[in-house]
PDB file of C-alpha atoms in Angstrom:
ATOM      1  CA  UNK B   1      25.622  20.035  17.995  1.00  0.00           C
ATOM      2  CA  UNK B   2      23.153  18.867  15.360  1.00  0.00           C
ATOM      3  CA  UNK B   3      20.015  17.139  16.570  1.00  0.00           C
ATOM      4  CA  UNK B   4      19.889  13.421  15.801  1.00  0.00           C
ATOM      5  CA  UNK B   5      16.762  11.437  14.942  1.00  0.00           C
ATOM      6  CA  UNK B   6      15.061   9.208  17.479  1.00  0.00           C
ATOM      7  CA  UNK B   7      16.097   5.754  16.262  1.00  0.00           C
ATOM      8  CA  UNK B   8      13.127   4.051  17.930  1.00  0.00           C
ATOM      9  CA  UNK B   9      10.368   6.393  16.737  1.00  0.00           C
ATOM     10  CA  UNK B  10       8.508   6.135  13.416  1.00  0.00           C
ATOM     11  CA  UNK B  11       5.774   8.342  11.966  1.00  0.00           C
ATOM     12  CA  UNK B  12       3.128   6.682   9.796  1.00  0.00           C
ATOM     13  CA  UNK B  13       1.016   8.898   7.525  1.00  0.00           C
ATOM     14  CA  UNK B  14      -2.316   7.468   6.445  1.00  0.00           C
ATOM     15  CA  UNK B  15      -2.211   5.477   9.686  1.00  0.00           C
ATOM     16  CA  UNK B  16      -5.984   4.926   9.790  1.00  0.00           C
ATOM     17  CA  UNK B  17      -5.914   3.229   6.406  1.00  0.00           C
ATOM     18  CA  UNK B  18      -5.464  -0.366   5.338  1.00  0.00           C
ATOM     19  CA  UNK B  19      -1.689  -0.524   4.797  1.00  0.00           C
ATOM     20  CA  UNK B  20      -0.854   2.287   7.218  1.00  0.00           C
ATOM     21  CA  UNK B  21      -2.814   0.632  10.019  1.00  0.00           C
ATOM     22  CA  UNK B  22      -1.158  -2.733   9.457  1.00  0.00           C
ATOM     23  CA  UNK B  23       2.224  -1.014   9.481  1.00  0.00           C
ATOM     24  CA  UNK B  24       1.460   0.541  12.875  1.00  0.00           C
ATOM     25  CA  UNK B  25       0.526  -2.886  14.258  1.00  0.00           C
ATOM     26  CA  UNK B  26       3.755  -4.475  13.075  1.00  0.00           C
ATOM     27  CA  UNK B  27       5.896  -1.567  14.248  1.00  0.00           C
ATOM     28  CA  UNK B  28       4.453  -1.812  17.771  1.00  0.00           C
ATOM     29  CA  UNK B  29       5.087  -5.553  17.797  1.00  0.00           C
ATOM     30  CA  UNK B  30       8.724  -4.822  16.933  1.00  0.00           C
ATOM     31  CA  UNK B  31       9.062  -2.385  19.835  1.00  0.00           C
ATOM     32  CA  UNK B  32       8.954   0.947  17.979  1.00  0.00           C
ATOM     33  CA  UNK B  33       7.221   4.082  19.178  1.00  0.00           C
ATOM     34  CA  UNK B  34       4.531   4.951  16.655  1.00  0.00           C
ATOM     35  CA  UNK B  35       3.211   8.411  15.865  1.00  0.00           C
ATOM     36  CA  UNK B  36       0.111   8.119  13.679  1.00  0.00           C
ATOM     37  CA  UNK B  37      -1.118  10.866  11.350  1.00  0.00           C
ATOM     38  CA  UNK B  38      -4.390  10.760   9.444  1.00  0.00           C
ATOM     39  CA  UNK B  39      -7.389  12.953   8.720  1.00  0.00           C
ATOM     40  CA  UNK B  40      -9.604  10.053   9.796  1.00  0.00           C
ATOM     41  CA  UNK B  41      -9.610   8.231  13.131  1.00  0.00           C
ATOM     42  CA  UNK B  42     -10.122   4.469  13.379  1.00  0.00           C
ATOM     43  CA  UNK B  43     -10.644   3.720  17.059  1.00  0.00           C
ATOM     44  CA  UNK B  44      -9.792   0.023  16.764  1.00  0.00           C
ATOM     45  CA  UNK B  45      -6.184   0.990  15.954  1.00  0.00           C
ATOM     46  CA  UNK B  46      -5.644   3.319  18.935  1.00  0.00           C
ATOM     47  CA  UNK B  47      -3.826   0.691  20.987  1.00  0.00           C
ATOM     48  CA  UNK B  48      -1.132   0.535  18.302  1.00  0.00           C
ATOM     49  CA  UNK B  49      -0.346   4.257  18.453  1.00  0.00           C
ATOM     50  CA  UNK B  50       1.753   6.078  21.023  1.00  0.00           C
ATOM     51  CA  UNK B  51       0.268   9.323  19.733  1.00  0.00           C
ATOM     52  CA  UNK B  52      -2.355  10.147  17.113  1.00  0.00           C
ATOM     53  CA  UNK B  53      -2.604  13.434  15.236  1.00  0.00           C
ATOM     54  CA  UNK B  54      -5.838  13.945  13.310  1.00  0.00           C
ATOM     55  CA  UNK B  55      -4.499  16.166  10.545  1.00  0.00           C
ATOM     56  CA  UNK B  56      -3.454  16.289   6.922  1.00  0.00           C
ATOM     57  CA  UNK B  57       0.126  14.983   6.746  1.00  0.00           C
ATOM     58  CA  UNK B  58       1.285  18.475   5.707  1.00  0.00           C
ATOM     59  CA  UNK B  59      -0.891  20.315   8.224  1.00  0.00           C
ATOM     60  CA  UNK B  60       0.632  22.691  10.752  1.00  0.00           C
ATOM     61  CA  UNK B  61       0.102  20.300  13.672  1.00  0.00           C
ATOM     62  CA  UNK B  62       1.634  17.393  11.784  1.00  0.00           C
ATOM     63  CA  UNK B  63       4.690  19.309  10.586  1.00  0.00           C
ATOM     64  CA  UNK B  64       5.278  20.742  14.063  1.00  0.00           C
ATOM     65  CA  UNK B  65       5.162  17.259  15.514  1.00  0.00           C
ATOM     66  CA  UNK B  66       7.659  15.848  12.998  1.00  0.00           C
ATOM     67  CA  UNK B  67      10.142  18.547  13.963  1.00  0.00           C
ATOM     68  CA  UNK B  68       9.567  18.023  17.674  1.00  0.00           C
ATOM     69  CA  UNK B  69       9.973  14.227  17.740  1.00  0.00           C
ATOM     70  CA  UNK B  70      12.482  13.920  14.845  1.00  0.00           C
ATOM     71  CA  UNK B  71      11.579  10.382  13.749  1.00  0.00           C
ATOM     72  CA  UNK B  72      14.102   8.011  12.232  1.00  0.00           C
ATOM     73  CA  UNK B  73      11.607   7.330   9.458  1.00  0.00           C
ATOM     74  CA  UNK B  74       8.297   8.494   8.028  1.00  0.00           C
ATOM     75  CA  UNK B  75       6.340   5.676   6.413  1.00  0.00           C
ATOM     76  CA  UNK B  76       4.303   7.654   3.908  1.00  0.00           C
ATOM     77  CA  UNK B  77       1.111   5.710   3.200  1.00  0.00           C
ATOM     78  CA  UNK B  78      -1.227   8.713   2.946  1.00  0.00           C
ATOM     79  CA  UNK B  79      -2.703   9.711  -0.386  1.00  0.00           C
ATOM     80  CA  UNK B  80      -5.584   9.138  -2.755  1.00  0.00           C
ATOM     81  CA  UNK B  81      -5.763   5.663  -4.235  1.00  0.00           C
ATOM     82  CA  UNK B  82      -7.786   3.702  -6.836  1.00  0.00           C
ATOM     83  CA  UNK B  83      -7.249   3.694 -10.571  1.00  0.00           C
ATOM     84  CA  UNK B  84     -10.807   4.217 -11.826  1.00  0.00           C
ATOM     85  CA  UNK B  85     -11.726   7.424  -9.959  1.00  0.00           C
ATOM     86  CA  UNK B  86      -8.397   8.995 -10.959  1.00  0.00           C
ATOM     87  CA  UNK B  87      -9.700   9.361 -14.517  1.00  0.00           C
ATOM     88  CA  UNK B  88     -12.688  11.321 -13.250  1.00  0.00           C
ATOM     89  CA  UNK B  89     -10.745  13.670 -10.990  1.00  0.00           C
ATOM     90  CA  UNK B  90      -7.028  13.678 -11.850  1.00  0.00           C
ATOM     91  CA  UNK B  91      -6.539  17.041 -10.129  1.00  0.00           C
ATOM     92  CA  UNK B  92      -7.316  15.443  -6.758  1.00  0.00           C
ATOM     93  CA  UNK B  93      -4.666  12.773  -7.289  1.00  0.00           C
ATOM     94  CA  UNK B  94      -1.962  15.187  -8.392  1.00  0.00           C
ATOM     95  CA  UNK B  95      -2.761  17.530  -5.505  1.00  0.00           C
ATOM     96  CA  UNK B  96      -2.993  14.956  -2.723  1.00  0.00           C
ATOM     97  CA  UNK B  97      -0.325  12.546  -3.931  1.00  0.00           C
ATOM     98  CA  UNK B  98       2.205  14.819  -5.619  1.00  0.00           C
ATOM     99  CA  UNK B  99       1.861  18.443  -4.477  1.00  0.00           C
ATOM    100  CA  UNK B 100       1.378  17.590  -0.808  1.00  0.00           C
ATOM    101  CA  UNK B 101       4.198  15.047  -0.847  1.00  0.00           C
ATOM    102  CA  UNK B 102       6.436  17.727  -2.343  1.00  0.00           C
ATOM    103  CA  UNK B 103       5.622  19.933   0.667  1.00  0.00           C
ATOM    104  CA  UNK B 104       6.497  17.049   2.994  1.00  0.00           C
ATOM    105  CA  UNK B 105       9.817  16.320   1.283  1.00  0.00           C
ATOM    106  CA  UNK B 106      10.795  19.979   1.279  1.00  0.00           C
ATOM    107  CA  UNK B 107      10.030  20.169   5.008  1.00  0.00           C
ATOM    108  CA  UNK B 108      12.065  17.037   5.742  1.00  0.00           C
ATOM    109  CA  UNK B 109      15.144  18.209   3.868  1.00  0.00           C
ATOM    110  CA  UNK B 110      15.056  21.599   5.614  1.00  0.00           C
ATOM    111  CA  UNK B 111      14.008  20.651   9.153  1.00  0.00           C
ATOM    112  CA  UNK B 112      14.688  16.951   9.818  1.00  0.00           C
ATOM    113  CA  UNK B 113      17.202  15.954   7.112  1.00  0.00           C
ATOM    114  CA  UNK B 114      18.234  12.661   8.727  1.00  0.00           C
ATOM    115  CA  UNK B 115      14.667  11.306   8.631  1.00  0.00           C
ATOM    116  CA  UNK B 116      14.188   8.562   6.060  1.00  0.00           C
ATOM    117  CA  UNK B 117      11.103   8.445   3.827  1.00  0.00           C
ATOM    118  CA  UNK B 118       9.520   5.069   3.072  1.00  0.00           C
ATOM    119  CA  UNK B 119       7.014   5.665   0.302  1.00  0.00           C
ATOM    120  CA  UNK B 120       3.977   3.640  -0.769  1.00  0.00           C
ATOM    121  CA  UNK B 121       4.298   3.472  -4.537  1.00  0.00           C
ATOM    122  CA  UNK B 122       2.428   1.082  -6.828  1.00  0.00           C
ATOM    123  CA  UNK B 123       2.704  -1.431  -9.642  1.00  0.00           C
ATOM    124  CA  UNK B 124       0.512   1.042 -11.537  1.00  0.00           C
ATOM    125  CA  UNK B 125       3.715   2.895 -12.516  1.00  0.00           C
ATOM    126  CA  UNK B 126       4.428   0.140 -15.077  1.00  0.00           C
ATOM    127  CA  UNK B 127       1.227   0.543 -17.106  1.00  0.00           C
ATOM    128  CA  UNK B 128       0.967  -2.296 -19.616  1.00  0.00           C
ATOM    129  CA  UNK B 129       3.992  -4.427 -18.677  1.00  0.00           C
ATOM    130  CA  UNK B 130       6.374  -5.962 -21.164  1.00  0.00           C
ATOM    131  CA  UNK B 131       7.180  -9.626 -20.496  1.00  0.00           C
ATOM    132  CA  UNK B 132       5.838 -12.035 -17.902  1.00  0.00           C
ATOM    133  CA  UNK B 133       7.148 -10.202 -14.834  1.00  0.00           C
ATOM    134  CA  UNK B 134       7.655  -6.573 -13.854  1.00  0.00           C
ATOM    135  CA  UNK B 135      11.237  -5.683 -12.953  1.00  0.00           C
ATOM    136  CA  UNK B 136      12.270  -2.437 -11.303  1.00  0.00           C
ATOM    137  CA  UNK B 137      14.305  -1.443 -14.357  1.00  0.00           C
ATOM    138  CA  UNK B 138      11.438  -2.040 -16.785  1.00  0.00           C
ATOM    139  CA  UNK B 139       9.888   0.862 -18.636  1.00  0.00           C
ATOM    140  CA  UNK B 140       7.494   2.925 -16.525  1.00  0.00           C
ATOM    141  CA  UNK B 141       4.535   4.134 -18.579  1.00  0.00           C
ATOM    142  CA  UNK B 142       1.429   4.585 -16.396  1.00  0.00           C
ATOM    143  CA  UNK B 143      -1.985   4.294 -18.038  1.00  0.00           C
ATOM    144  CA  UNK B 144      -3.892   6.157 -15.293  1.00  0.00           C
ATOM    145  CA  UNK B 145      -3.565   9.453 -13.412  1.00  0.00           C
ATOM    146  CA  UNK B 146      -3.205   7.396 -10.229  1.00  0.00           C
ATOM    147  CA  UNK B 147      -0.180   5.526 -11.602  1.00  0.00           C
ATOM    148  CA  UNK B 148       1.256   8.752 -12.984  1.00  0.00           C
ATOM    149  CA  UNK B 149       0.966  10.424  -9.580  1.00  0.00           C
ATOM    150  CA  UNK B 150       2.922   7.585  -7.952  1.00  0.00           C
ATOM    151  CA  UNK B 151       5.638   7.764 -10.588  1.00  0.00           C
ATOM    152  CA  UNK B 152       5.885  11.538 -10.143  1.00  0.00           C
ATOM    153  CA  UNK B 153       6.525  11.069  -6.420  1.00  0.00           C
ATOM    154  CA  UNK B 154       9.236   8.514  -7.193  1.00  0.00           C
ATOM    155  CA  UNK B 155      10.893  11.189  -9.358  1.00  0.00           C
ATOM    156  CA  UNK B 156      10.553  13.731  -6.554  1.00  0.00           C
ATOM    157  CA  UNK B 157      12.304  11.320  -4.217  1.00  0.00           C
ATOM    158  CA  UNK B 158      15.113  10.812  -6.714  1.00  0.00           C
ATOM    159  CA  UNK B 159      15.752  14.520  -7.171  1.00  0.00           C
ATOM    160  CA  UNK B 160      15.513  15.355  -3.464  1.00  0.00           C
ATOM    161  CA  UNK B 161      18.067  12.596  -2.881  1.00  0.00           C
ATOM    162  CA  UNK B 162      20.301  13.940  -5.641  1.00  0.00           C
ATOM    163  CA  UNK B 163      20.050  17.573  -4.525  1.00  0.00           C
ATOM    164  CA  UNK B 164      19.733  17.260  -0.743  1.00  0.00           C
ATOM    165  CA  UNK B 165      20.798  13.736   0.199  1.00  0.00           C
ATOM    166  CA  UNK B 166      17.267  12.632   1.166  1.00  0.00           C
ATOM    167  CA  UNK B 167      17.228   9.050   2.374  1.00  0.00           C
ATOM    168  CA  UNK B 168      14.363   7.065   0.877  1.00  0.00           C
ATOM    169  CA  UNK B 169      12.881   3.728  -0.112  1.00  0.00           C
ATOM    170  CA  UNK B 170       9.940   3.418  -2.508  1.00  0.00           C
ATOM    171  CA  UNK B 171       7.960   0.175  -2.597  1.00  0.00           C
ATOM    172  CA  UNK B 172       5.944  -0.673  -5.671  1.00  0.00           C
ATOM    173  CA  UNK B 173       3.144  -2.738  -4.159  1.00  0.00           C
ATOM    174  CA  UNK B 174       1.305  -5.167  -6.314  1.00  0.00           C
ATOM    175  CA  UNK B 175      -2.139  -6.145  -4.982  1.00  0.00           C
ATOM    176  CA  UNK B 176      -2.178  -5.677  -1.216  1.00  0.00           C
ATOM    177  CA  UNK B 177      -4.581  -8.226   0.223  1.00  0.00           C
ATOM    178  CA  UNK B 178      -5.538 -10.159   3.345  1.00  0.00           C
ATOM    179  CA  UNK B 179      -5.856  -8.794   6.872  1.00  0.00           C
ATOM    180  CA  UNK B 180      -4.014  -8.817  10.176  1.00  0.00           C
ATOM    181  CA  UNK B 181      -3.457 -12.526  10.961  1.00  0.00           C
ATOM    182  CA  UNK B 182      -4.677 -11.880  14.529  1.00  0.00           C
ATOM    183  CA  UNK B 183      -7.887 -10.245  13.291  1.00  0.00           C
ATOM    184  CA  UNK B 184      -7.114  -6.746  14.562  1.00  0.00           C
ATOM    185  CA  UNK B 185      -7.322  -4.857  11.253  1.00  0.00           C
ATOM    186  CA  UNK B 186      -8.197  -5.105   7.585  1.00  0.00           C
ATOM    187  CA  UNK B 187      -9.986  -3.268   4.832  1.00  0.00           C
ATOM    188  CA  UNK B 188     -12.983  -1.165   5.835  1.00  0.00           C
ATOM    189  CA  UNK B 189     -16.582  -1.674   4.648  1.00  0.00           C
ATOM    190  CA  UNK B 190     -17.097  -0.337   1.153  1.00  0.00           C
ATOM    191  CA  UNK B 191     -13.571  -1.166  -0.051  1.00  0.00           C
ATOM    192  CA  UNK B 192     -13.442  -1.583  -3.830  1.00  0.00           C
ATOM    193  CA  UNK B 193     -10.597  -4.085  -4.171  1.00  0.00           C
ATOM    194  CA  UNK B 194     -11.455  -7.433  -5.756  1.00  0.00           C
ATOM    195  CA  UNK B 195     -11.232  -9.633  -2.657  1.00  0.00           C
ATOM    196  CA  UNK B 196     -13.218  -7.143  -0.580  1.00  0.00           C
ATOM    197  CA  UNK B 197     -15.985  -6.957  -3.199  1.00  0.00           C
ATOM    198  CA  UNK B 198     -16.148 -10.726  -3.552  1.00  0.00           C
ATOM    199  CA  UNK B 199     -16.446 -11.272   0.202  1.00  0.00           C
ATOM    200  CA  UNK B 200     -19.063  -8.549   0.386  1.00  0.00           C
ATOM    201  CA  UNK B 201     -21.112 -10.328  -2.283  1.00  0.00           C
ATOM    202  CA  UNK B 202     -20.687 -13.778  -0.721  1.00  0.00           C
ATOM    203  CA  UNK B 203     -21.399 -12.772   2.884  1.00  0.00           C
ATOM    204  CA  UNK B 204     -24.299 -10.430   2.082  1.00  0.00           C
ATOM    205  CA  UNK B 205     -25.889 -12.384  -0.799  1.00  0.00           C
ATOM    206  CA  UNK B 206     -25.455  -9.564  -3.284  1.00  0.00           C
ATOM    207  CA  UNK B 207     -24.273  -9.567  -6.892  1.00  0.00           C
ATOM    208  CA  UNK B 208     -20.667  -9.089  -7.935  1.00  0.00           C
ATOM    209  CA  UNK B 209     -19.520  -7.232 -11.044  1.00  0.00           C
ATOM    210  CA  UNK B 210     -16.599  -8.648 -13.034  1.00  0.00           C
ATOM    211  CA  UNK B 211     -14.963  -6.096 -15.309  1.00  0.00           C
ATOM    212  CA  UNK B 212     -13.599  -7.730 -18.438  1.00  0.00           C
ATOM    213  CA  UNK B 213     -13.963 -11.325 -19.583  1.00  0.00           C
ATOM    214  CA  UNK B 214     -12.015 -11.035 -22.824  1.00  0.00           C
ATOM    215  CA  UNK B 215      -8.401 -10.512 -21.755  1.00  0.00           C
ATOM    216  CA  UNK B 216      -5.601 -12.553 -23.341  1.00  0.00           C
ATOM    217  CA  UNK B 217      -5.380 -14.812 -20.281  1.00  0.00           C
ATOM    218  CA  UNK B 218      -6.313 -18.502 -19.805  1.00  0.00           C
ATOM    219  CA  UNK B 219      -9.809 -17.756 -18.436  1.00  0.00           C
ATOM    220  CA  UNK B 220     -10.256 -14.279 -19.958  1.00  0.00           C
ATOM    221  CA  UNK B 221     -10.080 -12.376 -16.654  1.00  0.00           C
ATOM    222  CA  UNK B 222      -7.278 -10.156 -15.319  1.00  0.00           C
ATOM    223  CA  UNK B 223      -4.297 -11.764 -13.630  1.00  0.00           C
ATOM    224  CA  UNK B 224      -2.797 -10.087 -10.584  1.00  0.00           C
ATOM    225  CA  UNK B 225      -0.075 -10.723  -8.022  1.00  0.00           C
ATOM    226  CA  UNK B 226      -1.420 -10.696  -4.452  1.00  0.00           C
ATOM    227  CA  UNK B 227       0.783  -9.827  -1.486  1.00  0.00           C
ATOM    228  CA  UNK B 228      -0.326 -10.042   2.139  1.00  0.00           C
ATOM    229  CA  UNK B 229      -0.648  -6.681   3.861  1.00  0.00           C
ATOM    230  CA  UNK B 230       1.392  -8.007   6.818  1.00  0.00           C
ATOM    231  CA  UNK B 231       4.257  -8.846   4.442  1.00  0.00           C
ATOM    232  CA  UNK B 232       4.127  -5.271   3.157  1.00  0.00           C
ATOM    233  CA  UNK B 233       4.239  -3.940   6.724  1.00  0.00           C
ATOM    234  CA  UNK B 234       7.259  -6.123   7.483  1.00  0.00           C
ATOM    235  CA  UNK B 235       9.001  -4.768   4.380  1.00  0.00           C
ATOM    236  CA  UNK B 236       8.444  -1.257   5.754  1.00  0.00           C
ATOM    237  CA  UNK B 237      10.219  -2.251   8.956  1.00  0.00           C
ATOM    238  CA  UNK B 238      13.178  -3.699   7.035  1.00  0.00           C
ATOM    239  CA  UNK B 239      13.402  -0.451   5.055  1.00  0.00           C
ATOM    240  CA  UNK B 240      14.091   1.555   8.221  1.00  0.00           C
ATOM    241  CA  UNK B 241      17.605   0.090   8.222  1.00  0.00           C
ATOM    242  CA  UNK B 242      20.152   2.667   7.026  1.00  0.00           C
ATOM    243  CA  UNK B 243      21.602   0.248   4.465  1.00  0.00           C
ATOM    244  CA  UNK B 244      18.290  -0.117   2.588  1.00  0.00           C
ATOM    245  CA  UNK B 245      17.635   2.443  -0.132  1.00  0.00           C
ATOM    246  CA  UNK B 246      16.116   2.697  -3.593  1.00  0.00           C
ATOM    247  CA  UNK B 247      13.033   1.334  -5.366  1.00  0.00           C
ATOM    248  CA  UNK B 248      11.714  -2.204  -4.935  1.00  0.00           C
ATOM    249  CA  UNK B 249       8.803  -4.352  -6.069  1.00  0.00           C
ATOM    250  CA  UNK B 250       6.772  -6.116  -3.389  1.00  0.00           C
ATOM    251  CA  UNK B 251       4.946  -9.133  -4.734  1.00  0.00           C
ATOM    252  CA  UNK B 252       4.699 -12.891  -4.628  1.00  0.00           C
ATOM    253  CA  UNK B 253       6.031 -13.917  -8.088  1.00  0.00           C
ATOM    254  CA  UNK B 254       2.643 -15.597  -8.641  1.00  0.00           C
ATOM    255  CA  UNK B 255      -0.335 -14.485 -10.700  1.00  0.00           C
ATOM    256  CA  UNK B 256      -3.939 -15.421 -10.004  1.00  0.00           C
ATOM    257  CA  UNK B 257      -6.895 -14.523 -12.204  1.00  0.00           C
ATOM    258  CA  UNK B 258     -10.002 -12.747 -10.970  1.00  0.00           C
ATOM    259  CA  UNK B 259     -12.006 -15.894 -11.644  1.00  0.00           C
ATOM    260  CA  UNK B 260      -9.577 -18.061  -9.651  1.00  0.00           C
ATOM    261  CA  UNK B 261      -9.916 -15.680  -6.710  1.00  0.00           C
ATOM    262  CA  UNK B 262     -13.697 -15.826  -6.992  1.00  0.00           C
ATOM    263  CA  UNK B 263     -13.615 -19.628  -6.950  1.00  0.00           C
ATOM    264  CA  UNK B 264     -11.465 -19.640  -3.790  1.00  0.00           C
ATOM    265  CA  UNK B 265     -13.829 -17.249  -2.001  1.00  0.00           C
ATOM    266  CA  UNK B 266     -16.871 -19.274  -3.031  1.00  0.00           C
ATOM    267  CA  UNK B 267     -15.156 -22.338  -1.596  1.00  0.00           C
ATOM    268  CA  UNK B 268     -14.270 -20.797   1.781  1.00  0.00           C
ATOM    269  CA  UNK B 269     -17.699 -19.186   2.229  1.00  0.00           C
ATOM    270  CA  UNK B 270     -19.619 -22.099   0.705  1.00  0.00           C
ATOM    271  CA  UNK B 271     -21.558 -19.549  -1.344  1.00  0.00           C
ATOM    272  CA  UNK B 272     -22.047 -19.249  -5.100  1.00  0.00           C
ATOM    273  CA  UNK B 273     -21.620 -15.635  -6.122  1.00  0.00           C
ATOM    274  CA  UNK B 274     -23.967 -14.205  -8.746  1.00  0.00           C
ATOM    275  CA  UNK B 275     -21.679 -12.426 -11.200  1.00  0.00           C
ATOM    276  CA  UNK B 276     -22.505  -9.697 -13.691  1.00  0.00           C
ATOM    277  CA  UNK B 277     -20.098  -9.122 -16.575  1.00  0.00           C
ATOM    278  CA  UNK B 278     -19.202  -5.568 -17.585  1.00  0.00           C
ATOM    279  CA  UNK B 279     -16.695  -4.231 -20.144  1.00  0.00           C
ATOM    280  CA  UNK B 280     -13.072  -3.668 -19.191  1.00  0.00           C
ATOM    281  CA  UNK B 281     -12.267  -0.603 -17.116  1.00  0.00           C
ATOM    282  CA  UNK B 282      -9.777   2.017 -18.175  1.00  0.00           C
ATOM    283  CA  UNK B 283      -6.307   1.486 -16.765  1.00  0.00           C
ATOM    284  CA  UNK B 284      -6.634  -2.264 -16.097  1.00  0.00           C
ATOM    285  CA  UNK B 285      -3.754  -4.205 -17.702  1.00  0.00           C
ATOM    286  CA  UNK B 286      -4.359  -7.863 -18.495  1.00  0.00           C
ATOM    287  CA  UNK B 287      -1.527  -9.102 -16.296  1.00  0.00           C
ATOM    288  CA  UNK B 288       0.620  -7.665 -13.480  1.00  0.00           C
ATOM    289  CA  UNK B 289       3.071  -9.981 -11.702  1.00  0.00           C
ATOM    290  CA  UNK B 290       6.048  -8.815  -9.675  1.00  0.00           C
ATOM    291  CA  UNK B 291       9.606  -9.950  -9.900  1.00  0.00           C
ATOM    292  CA  UNK B 292      10.467  -9.099  -6.297  1.00  0.00           C
ATOM    293  CA  UNK B 293      13.844 -10.833  -6.251  1.00  0.00           C
ATOM    294  CA  UNK B 294      15.738  -7.550  -5.815  1.00  0.00           C
ATOM    295  CA  UNK B 295      14.411  -6.835  -2.310  1.00  0.00           C
ATOM    296  CA  UNK B 296      14.498 -10.507  -1.376  1.00  0.00           C
ATOM    297  CA  UNK B 297      18.119 -11.039  -2.387  1.00  0.00           C
ATOM    298  CA  UNK B 298      19.505  -7.704  -1.191  1.00  0.00           C
ATOM    299  CA  UNK B 299      17.708  -7.429   2.142  1.00  0.00           C
ATOM    300  CA  UNK B 300      16.382 -10.854   3.085  1.00  0.00           C
ATOM    301  CA  UNK B 301      12.678 -10.080   2.826  1.00  0.00           C
ATOM    302  CA  UNK B 302      10.645 -13.245   2.315  1.00  0.00           C
ATOM    303  CA  UNK B 303       6.823 -13.152   2.189  1.00  0.00           C
ATOM    304  CA  UNK B 304       5.405 -15.329   4.961  1.00  0.00           C
ATOM    305  CA  UNK B 305       1.859 -15.673   3.624  1.00  0.00           C
ATOM    306  CA  UNK B 306       0.569 -17.443   0.512  1.00  0.00           C
ATOM    307  CA  UNK B 307      -2.728 -16.840  -1.263  1.00  0.00           C
ATOM    308  CA  UNK B 308      -4.638 -19.352   0.881  1.00  0.00           C
ATOM    309  CA  UNK B 309      -3.479 -17.472   3.998  1.00  0.00           C
ATOM    310  CA  UNK B 310      -4.535 -14.181   2.390  1.00  0.00           C
ATOM    311  CA  UNK B 311      -8.032 -15.509   1.713  1.00  0.00           C
ATOM    312  CA  UNK B 312      -8.329 -17.092   5.176  1.00  0.00           C
ATOM    313  CA  UNK B 313      -7.193 -13.960   7.017  1.00  0.00           C
ATOM    314  CA  UNK B 314      -9.532 -11.803   4.944  1.00  0.00           C
ATOM    315  CA  UNK B 315     -12.434 -14.138   5.757  1.00  0.00           C
ATOM    316  CA  UNK B 316     -11.626 -13.969   9.470  1.00  0.00           C
ATOM    317  CA  UNK B 317     -11.610 -10.167   9.292  1.00  0.00           C
ATOM    318  CA  UNK B 318     -14.826  -9.780   7.285  1.00  0.00           C
ATOM    319  CA  UNK B 319     -16.693 -12.018   9.749  1.00  0.00           C
ATOM    320  CA  UNK B 320     -15.218 -10.349  12.866  1.00  0.00           C
ATOM    321  CA  UNK B 321     -17.125  -8.177  15.329  1.00  0.00           C
ATOM    322  CA  UNK B 322     -14.564  -5.392  14.828  1.00  0.00           C
ATOM    323  CA  UNK B 323     -15.307  -5.255  11.100  1.00  0.00           C
ATOM    324  CA  UNK B 324     -19.051  -5.347  11.691  1.00  0.00           C
ATOM    325  CA  UNK B 325     -18.772  -2.419  14.124  1.00  0.00           C
ATOM    326  CA  UNK B 326     -17.021  -0.106  11.636  1.00  0.00           C
TER     327      UNK B 326
END
């Protein structure tokens, strides 16, 4: 008799990270057993793991564990992120994000073929979008090695599905933002995302650098679609269902400019942020807004948190004792 996957057990790679950690929290709240895999160890997340393996997600210990527990799904959040540094060291991105994921997918299809892969992709696969909103069937033309590495993994998933029947879902996140609404987890100190940098400047009375003031947008700064990290985690849980498959955008349908975000953070902190203007960075499109109607209409996913909630939850996290202790 063939072994069957454990329908109540999920592995999360990159579990010590921002999105991976939030996914572990939500999975535990929904009653799943959670096996966490990461090369780093964030102690504040330990209570949301049933077991933690400190290892590369393709390390011997990790692969042995996958085979032993046979999870119903692997939520694959591990990898190297950030657009800017990918130009400086593209080899790192293609090795960590593509080559290692290829090892993982090959292992799954050979050893635990009923395990579903839920992959953290990115809006960066679109490059410079055409039209007001990004749709899943739009052209994919990344403008950074980071975006290219995510698109390459999407293609790996497609061909492993075609050749071996791999079950998968790939989510193209737009700008993950906010923090656990109960204050348990969020981005770590030193994070380079816009909201993190703005709070860092406001709460520590330091300068903030705005990259690009001459985009073809109403105030000249980039426009992005922000989606709460808890809404992303809940989408991961929906994707475990056997009837969910394919590629989906995760976003809010709403674009906010960098300057609008800065104004909101100045308001909540009651601080005026000293801003330095620098030229545009490579790989930063003027506007990225998701059309996420496909996942909403097909699988009933509805984001629970708006931008004000994102900013409030982030503020709670950045002023928490847990954050200060990291």
